[in-house]
């Protein structure tokens, strides 16, 4: 019983936010102060998350992503990873993290069976990093990348949000670095999911502009990827270095969207930009059987809208920030 929506999109990818808490305060994601975090009892337990993984596995899901908030601030994440891999040993499992705790945790995560890690890093310049994350921790993130590489994560993907009049200089800098280290650097177009609601279209560095900046280091060629991969991938023609662009704003990939999201407190969202959510926690904590939850999920997926409306006058920014949805 695959989950197919009214636009014939089959779903096999679940992003799980394990916490809404974070040790950073990136300006495009969280307010500097005044975040109200969820009380612990509101957050799904690892057992509850694993049950959703088991149910979705039985519905044909093969791709899972752990995110947050900062997923590594939640204790014993390796326990959840082990549970998930027991359910589906060959699932495509990835973690997105800001990297600060990787120096201590990379080995533990690898030993639990995780093989894919995406590390968010917007700038290789200390003052810009501080400006964007509001934390002076670039050195720690670089150590985290080093640690992940040492324990065997390969390739390491780096995600950088590209913002106009702010991160242009990062393009050639990251391109050089990607070519030297072999890490894959992907640039994400800035999306309207910031807490301060200062996003506007003029601040979006477009895929086209990003590619132009990256081309200063050499000619790029397209790598054919999977249609549901949000990143468009490129390699330098001389064979040294891979980069990518996630163009959610200027080239939306909604037509091929295959994912749903589970928030830390147990809401299913069918889109990052959904205005409505569907509470699975009450089913998990109530008496619903797995079969009832499967039918409920099928119905939820059928309500999915065809795409987001960023840039159009009908667009309404979600009340949640990216950190509380799970990016
Ligand atoms: N804390 C982890 C991290 O930063 O990697 C995981 C959660 S974070 C919400 C996931 C990704 O969303 C990060 O790569 C972050 O840069 C991205 N992100 C957050 N807010 C964004 C926005 N307004 N536009 C584009 N990407 C954003
Ligand atoms: Fe935290 Fe990640 Fe949001 Fe930055 S992008 S505030 S690290 S959740």
PDB file of C-alpha atoms in Angstrom, residues 124-296:
ATOM      1  CA  UNK A 124      34.452  29.585   6.330  1.00  0.00           C
ATOM      2  CA  UNK A 125      35.043  33.068   7.705  1.00  0.00           C
ATOM      3  CA  UNK A 126      34.913  33.365  11.501  1.00  0.00           C
ATOM      4  CA  UNK A 127      33.171  36.716  11.754  1.00  0.00           C
ATOM      5  CA  UNK A 128      30.550  35.824   9.156  1.00  0.00           C
ATOM      6  CA  UNK A 129      29.988  32.461  10.816  1.00  0.00           C
ATOM      7  CA  UNK A 130      29.368  34.288  14.110  1.00  0.00           C
ATOM      8  CA  UNK A 131      27.032  36.756  12.438  1.00  0.00           C
ATOM      9  CA  UNK A 132      24.963  33.968  10.886  1.00  0.00           C
ATOM     10  CA  UNK A 133      24.841  31.415  13.704  1.00  0.00           C
ATOM     11  CA  UNK A 134      25.202  33.875  16.607  1.00  0.00           C
ATOM     12  CA  UNK A 135      27.763  31.460  18.046  1.00  0.00           C
ATOM     13  CA  UNK A 136      31.544  31.664  17.913  1.00  0.00           C
ATOM     14  CA  UNK A 137      32.041  27.995  17.117  1.00  0.00           C
ATOM     15  CA  UNK A 138      33.508  27.734  13.628  1.00  0.00           C
ATOM     16  CA  UNK A 139      36.582  25.954  15.043  1.00  0.00           C
ATOM     17  CA  UNK A 140      34.376  23.280  16.664  1.00  0.00           C
ATOM     18  CA  UNK A 141      32.459  22.690  13.443  1.00  0.00           C
ATOM     19  CA  UNK A 142      35.716  22.294  11.518  1.00  0.00           C
ATOM     20  CA  UNK A 143      36.889  19.799  14.162  1.00  0.00           C
ATOM     21  CA  UNK A 144      33.541  18.026  13.783  1.00  0.00           C
ATOM     22  CA  UNK A 145      34.023  17.716  10.024  1.00  0.00           C
ATOM     23  CA  UNK A 146      37.535  16.379  10.603  1.00  0.00           C
ATOM     24  CA  UNK A 147      36.265  13.864  13.169  1.00  0.00           C
ATOM     25  CA  UNK A 148      33.478  12.651  10.871  1.00  0.00           C
ATOM     26  CA  UNK A 149      35.941  12.206   8.054  1.00  0.00           C
ATOM     27  CA  UNK A 150      38.394  10.326  10.297  1.00  0.00           C
ATOM     28  CA  UNK A 151      35.856   7.776  11.510  1.00  0.00           C
ATOM     29  CA  UNK A 152      34.892   6.974   7.924  1.00  0.00           C
ATOM     30  CA  UNK A 153      31.894   9.085   6.871  1.00  0.00           C
ATOM     31  CA  UNK A 154      32.443   9.488   3.151  1.00  0.00           C
ATOM     32  CA  UNK A 155      31.463  11.566   1.312  1.00  0.00           C
ATOM     33  CA  UNK A 156      30.659  14.330   3.759  1.00  0.00           C
ATOM     34  CA  UNK A 157      28.045  16.751   2.520  1.00  0.00           C
ATOM     35  CA  UNK A 158      28.187  20.341   3.670  1.00  0.00           C
ATOM     36  CA  UNK A 159      25.026  22.480   3.449  1.00  0.00           C
ATOM     37  CA  UNK A 160      25.381  26.251   3.221  1.00  0.00           C
ATOM     38  CA  UNK A 161      22.483  28.691   3.068  1.00  0.00           C
ATOM     39  CA  UNK A 162      23.220  31.254   0.341  1.00  0.00           C
ATOM     40  CA  UNK A 163      22.055  34.780   1.132  1.00  0.00           C
ATOM     41  CA  UNK A 164      22.360  37.751  -1.149  1.00  0.00           C
ATOM     42  CA  UNK A 165      24.702  40.568  -0.131  1.00  0.00           C
ATOM     43  CA  UNK A 166      26.023  38.332   2.599  1.00  0.00           C
ATOM     44  CA  UNK A 167      27.564  35.087   1.384  1.00  0.00           C
ATOM     45  CA  UNK A 168      28.748  35.789  -2.165  1.00  0.00           C
ATOM     46  CA  UNK A 169      32.387  35.475  -1.076  1.00  0.00           C
ATOM     47  CA  UNK A 170      31.700  32.008   0.272  1.00  0.00           C
ATOM     48  CA  UNK A 171      31.087  30.600  -3.205  1.00  0.00           C
ATOM     49  CA  UNK A 172      34.684  30.605  -4.514  1.00  0.00           C
ATOM     50  CA  UNK A 173      35.984  29.912  -1.002  1.00  0.00           C
ATOM     51  CA  UNK A 174      33.817  26.811  -0.571  1.00  0.00           C
ATOM     52  CA  UNK A 175      34.434  25.723  -4.167  1.00  0.00           C
ATOM     53  CA  UNK A 176      38.204  25.727  -3.553  1.00  0.00           C
ATOM     54  CA  UNK A 177      37.715  23.903  -0.273  1.00  0.00           C
ATOM     55  CA  UNK A 178      35.445  21.267  -1.873  1.00  0.00           C
ATOM     56  CA  UNK A 179      38.066  20.677  -4.548  1.00  0.00           C
ATOM     57  CA  UNK A 180      40.820  20.302  -1.955  1.00  0.00           C
ATOM     58  CA  UNK A 181      38.985  18.146   0.595  1.00  0.00           C
ATOM     59  CA  UNK A 182      36.582  16.081  -1.516  1.00  0.00           C
ATOM     60  CA  UNK A 183      33.648  17.211   0.653  1.00  0.00           C
ATOM     61  CA  UNK A 184      30.493  17.927  -1.342  1.00  0.00           C
ATOM     62  CA  UNK A 185      29.254  21.472  -0.723  1.00  0.00           C
ATOM     63  CA  UNK A 186      25.590  22.213  -1.462  1.00  0.00           C
ATOM     64  CA  UNK A 187      24.147  25.704  -1.411  1.00  0.00           C
ATOM     65  CA  UNK A 188      20.545  26.107  -0.249  1.00  0.00           C
ATOM     66  CA  UNK A 189      18.443  29.017  -1.441  1.00  0.00           C
ATOM     67  CA  UNK A 190      17.228  31.065   1.508  1.00  0.00           C
ATOM     68  CA  UNK A 191      13.612  30.141   2.320  1.00  0.00           C
ATOM     69  CA  UNK A 192      10.936  32.078   4.227  1.00  0.00           C
ATOM     70  CA  UNK A 193      11.129  30.036   7.420  1.00  0.00           C
ATOM     71  CA  UNK A 194      12.964  32.493   9.661  1.00  0.00           C
ATOM     72  CA  UNK A 195      11.607  33.410  13.087  1.00  0.00           C
ATOM     73  CA  UNK A 196      12.235  37.124  12.675  1.00  0.00           C
ATOM     74  CA  UNK A 197      10.229  37.218   9.431  1.00  0.00           C
ATOM     75  CA  UNK A 198      12.831  39.361   7.721  1.00  0.00           C
ATOM     76  CA  UNK A 199      12.983  37.096   4.641  1.00  0.00           C
ATOM     77  CA  UNK A 200      12.231  38.726   1.353  1.00  0.00           C
ATOM     78  CA  UNK A 201      12.778  37.694  -2.248  1.00  0.00           C
ATOM     79  CA  UNK A 202      15.637  40.176  -2.710  1.00  0.00           C
ATOM     80  CA  UNK A 203      17.693  38.253  -0.132  1.00  0.00           C
ATOM     81  CA  UNK A 204      17.516  35.016  -2.115  1.00  0.00           C
ATOM     82  CA  UNK A 205      20.684  34.237  -4.004  1.00  0.00           C
ATOM     83  CA  UNK A 206      19.310  32.274  -6.932  1.00  0.00           C
ATOM     84  CA  UNK A 207      20.639  28.966  -8.245  1.00  0.00           C
ATOM     85  CA  UNK A 208      21.817  30.836 -11.312  1.00  0.00           C
ATOM     86  CA  UNK A 209      23.803  33.323  -9.236  1.00  0.00           C
ATOM     87  CA  UNK A 210      25.211  30.543  -7.069  1.00  0.00           C
ATOM     88  CA  UNK A 211      26.396  28.598 -10.129  1.00  0.00           C
ATOM     89  CA  UNK A 212      27.985  31.694 -11.575  1.00  0.00           C
ATOM     90  CA  UNK A 213      29.950  32.202  -8.346  1.00  0.00           C
ATOM     91  CA  UNK A 214      31.028  28.563  -8.275  1.00  0.00           C
ATOM     92  CA  UNK A 215      32.143  28.648 -11.902  1.00  0.00           C
ATOM     93  CA  UNK A 216      34.929  31.068 -11.046  1.00  0.00           C
ATOM     94  CA  UNK A 217      36.895  28.019  -9.837  1.00  0.00           C
ATOM     95  CA  UNK A 218      36.427  26.034 -13.059  1.00  0.00           C
ATOM     96  CA  UNK A 219      33.850  24.801 -15.557  1.00  0.00           C
ATOM     97  CA  UNK A 220      31.010  22.756 -14.116  1.00  0.00           C
ATOM     98  CA  UNK A 221      29.074  19.882 -15.626  1.00  0.00           C
ATOM     99  CA  UNK A 222      25.744  18.489 -14.509  1.00  0.00           C
ATOM    100  CA  UNK A 223      25.633  15.101 -12.813  1.00  0.00           C
ATOM    101  CA  UNK A 224      22.437  13.205 -13.532  1.00  0.00           C
ATOM    102  CA  UNK A 225      20.733  12.517 -10.268  1.00  0.00           C
ATOM    103  CA  UNK A 226      17.526  11.063  -8.935  1.00  0.00           C
ATOM    104  CA  UNK A 227      14.474  13.266  -9.707  1.00  0.00           C
ATOM    105  CA  UNK A 228      13.423  13.359  -6.046  1.00  0.00           C
ATOM    106  CA  UNK A 229      16.867  14.565  -4.902  1.00  0.00           C
ATOM    107  CA  UNK A 230      16.335  18.250  -4.040  1.00  0.00           C
ATOM    108  CA  UNK A 231      19.955  19.008  -4.890  1.00  0.00           C
ATOM    109  CA  UNK A 232      21.055  19.536  -8.465  1.00  0.00           C
ATOM    110  CA  UNK A 233      24.589  18.194  -8.565  1.00  0.00           C
ATOM    111  CA  UNK A 234      27.584  19.423 -10.546  1.00  0.00           C
ATOM    112  CA  UNK A 235      31.190  18.338 -10.853  1.00  0.00           C
ATOM    113  CA  UNK A 236      34.144  20.363 -11.989  1.00  0.00           C
ATOM    114  CA  UNK A 237      35.088  19.256 -15.481  1.00  0.00           C
ATOM    115  CA  UNK A 238      38.681  18.557 -14.433  1.00  0.00           C
ATOM    116  CA  UNK A 239      37.251  15.846 -12.141  1.00  0.00           C
ATOM    117  CA  UNK A 240      38.208  17.624  -8.927  1.00  0.00           C
ATOM    118  CA  UNK A 241      35.298  18.535  -6.671  1.00  0.00           C
ATOM    119  CA  UNK A 242      31.508  18.281  -6.492  1.00  0.00           C
ATOM    120  CA  UNK A 243      29.073  21.031  -5.591  1.00  0.00           C
ATOM    121  CA  UNK A 244      25.298  21.285  -5.578  1.00  0.00           C
ATOM    122  CA  UNK A 245      22.383  23.670  -5.421  1.00  0.00           C
ATOM    123  CA  UNK A 246      19.101  23.199  -3.575  1.00  0.00           C
ATOM    124  CA  UNK A 247      16.923  25.705  -5.384  1.00  0.00           C
ATOM    125  CA  UNK A 248      13.719  25.440  -3.376  1.00  0.00           C
ATOM    126  CA  UNK A 249      12.703  28.998  -4.234  1.00  0.00           C
ATOM    127  CA  UNK A 250      13.658  29.596  -7.864  1.00  0.00           C
ATOM    128  CA  UNK A 251      13.371  26.009  -9.174  1.00  0.00           C
ATOM    129  CA  UNK A 252      10.943  24.233  -6.846  1.00  0.00           C
ATOM    130  CA  UNK A 253      11.009  20.447  -7.027  1.00  0.00           C
ATOM    131  CA  UNK A 254       7.486  19.966  -5.648  1.00  0.00           C
ATOM    132  CA  UNK A 255       6.430  17.890  -8.682  1.00  0.00           C
ATOM    133  CA  UNK A 256       8.817  15.137  -7.673  1.00  0.00           C
ATOM    134  CA  UNK A 257       8.396  15.493  -3.923  1.00  0.00           C
ATOM    135  CA  UNK A 258       8.421  12.114  -2.183  1.00  0.00           C
ATOM    136  CA  UNK A 259       8.733  13.182   1.446  1.00  0.00           C
ATOM    137  CA  UNK A 260       6.744  13.774   4.575  1.00  0.00           C
ATOM    138  CA  UNK A 261       7.938  15.087   7.923  1.00  0.00           C
ATOM    139  CA  UNK A 262       7.469  14.124  11.543  1.00  0.00           C
ATOM    140  CA  UNK A 263       7.974  16.942  14.033  1.00  0.00           C
ATOM    141  CA  UNK A 264       9.492  16.344  17.461  1.00  0.00           C
ATOM    142  CA  UNK A 265       6.091  16.576  19.137  1.00  0.00           C
ATOM    143  CA  UNK A 266       4.423  14.185  16.738  1.00  0.00           C
ATOM    144  CA  UNK A 267       2.829  16.197  13.964  1.00  0.00           C
ATOM    145  CA  UNK A 268       2.988  14.930  10.399  1.00  0.00           C
ATOM    146  CA  UNK A 269       3.615  17.680   7.858  1.00  0.00           C
ATOM    147  CA  UNK A 270       3.256  16.880   4.177  1.00  0.00           C
ATOM    148  CA  UNK A 271       5.304  19.946   3.150  1.00  0.00           C
ATOM    149  CA  UNK A 272       7.849  22.290   4.754  1.00  0.00           C
ATOM    150  CA  UNK A 273       5.388  25.064   4.038  1.00  0.00           C
ATOM    151  CA  UNK A 274       2.179  23.312   5.118  1.00  0.00           C
ATOM    152  CA  UNK A 275      -0.402  25.408   6.894  1.00  0.00           C
ATOM    153  CA  UNK A 276      -1.960  22.315   8.444  1.00  0.00           C
ATOM    154  CA  UNK A 277      -0.506  19.496  10.505  1.00  0.00           C
ATOM    155  CA  UNK A 278      -1.776  16.063  11.408  1.00  0.00           C
ATOM    156  CA  UNK A 279      -1.326  14.775  14.928  1.00  0.00           C
ATOM    157  CA  UNK A 280       0.059  11.258  14.950  1.00  0.00           C
ATOM    158  CA  UNK A 281       1.031  11.407  18.637  1.00  0.00           C
ATOM    159  CA  UNK A 282      -2.552  11.022  19.793  1.00  0.00           C
ATOM    160  CA  UNK A 283      -2.775   7.852  17.707  1.00  0.00           C
ATOM    161  CA  UNK A 284       0.569   6.542  18.958  1.00  0.00           C
ATOM    162  CA  UNK A 285      -0.352   7.258  22.572  1.00  0.00           C
ATOM    163  CA  UNK A 286      -3.954   6.130  22.127  1.00  0.00           C
ATOM    164  CA  UNK A 287      -5.150   2.715  21.153  1.00  0.00           C
ATOM    165  CA  UNK A 288      -4.724   2.944  17.386  1.00  0.00           C
ATOM    166  CA  UNK A 289      -3.389  -0.207  15.738  1.00  0.00           C
ATOM    167  CA  UNK A 290      -0.601  -0.122  13.134  1.00  0.00           C
ATOM    168  CA  UNK A 291      -3.188  -0.777  10.428  1.00  0.00           C
ATOM    169  CA  UNK A 292      -5.321   2.151  11.583  1.00  0.00           C
ATOM    170  CA  UNK A 293      -2.274   4.417  11.551  1.00  0.00           C
ATOM    171  CA  UNK A 294      -1.418   3.237   8.033  1.00  0.00           C
ATOM    172  CA  UNK A 295      -4.887   4.124   6.793  1.00  0.00           C
ATOM    173  CA  UNK A 296      -4.713   7.469   8.565  1.00  0.00           C
TER     174      UNK A 296
END
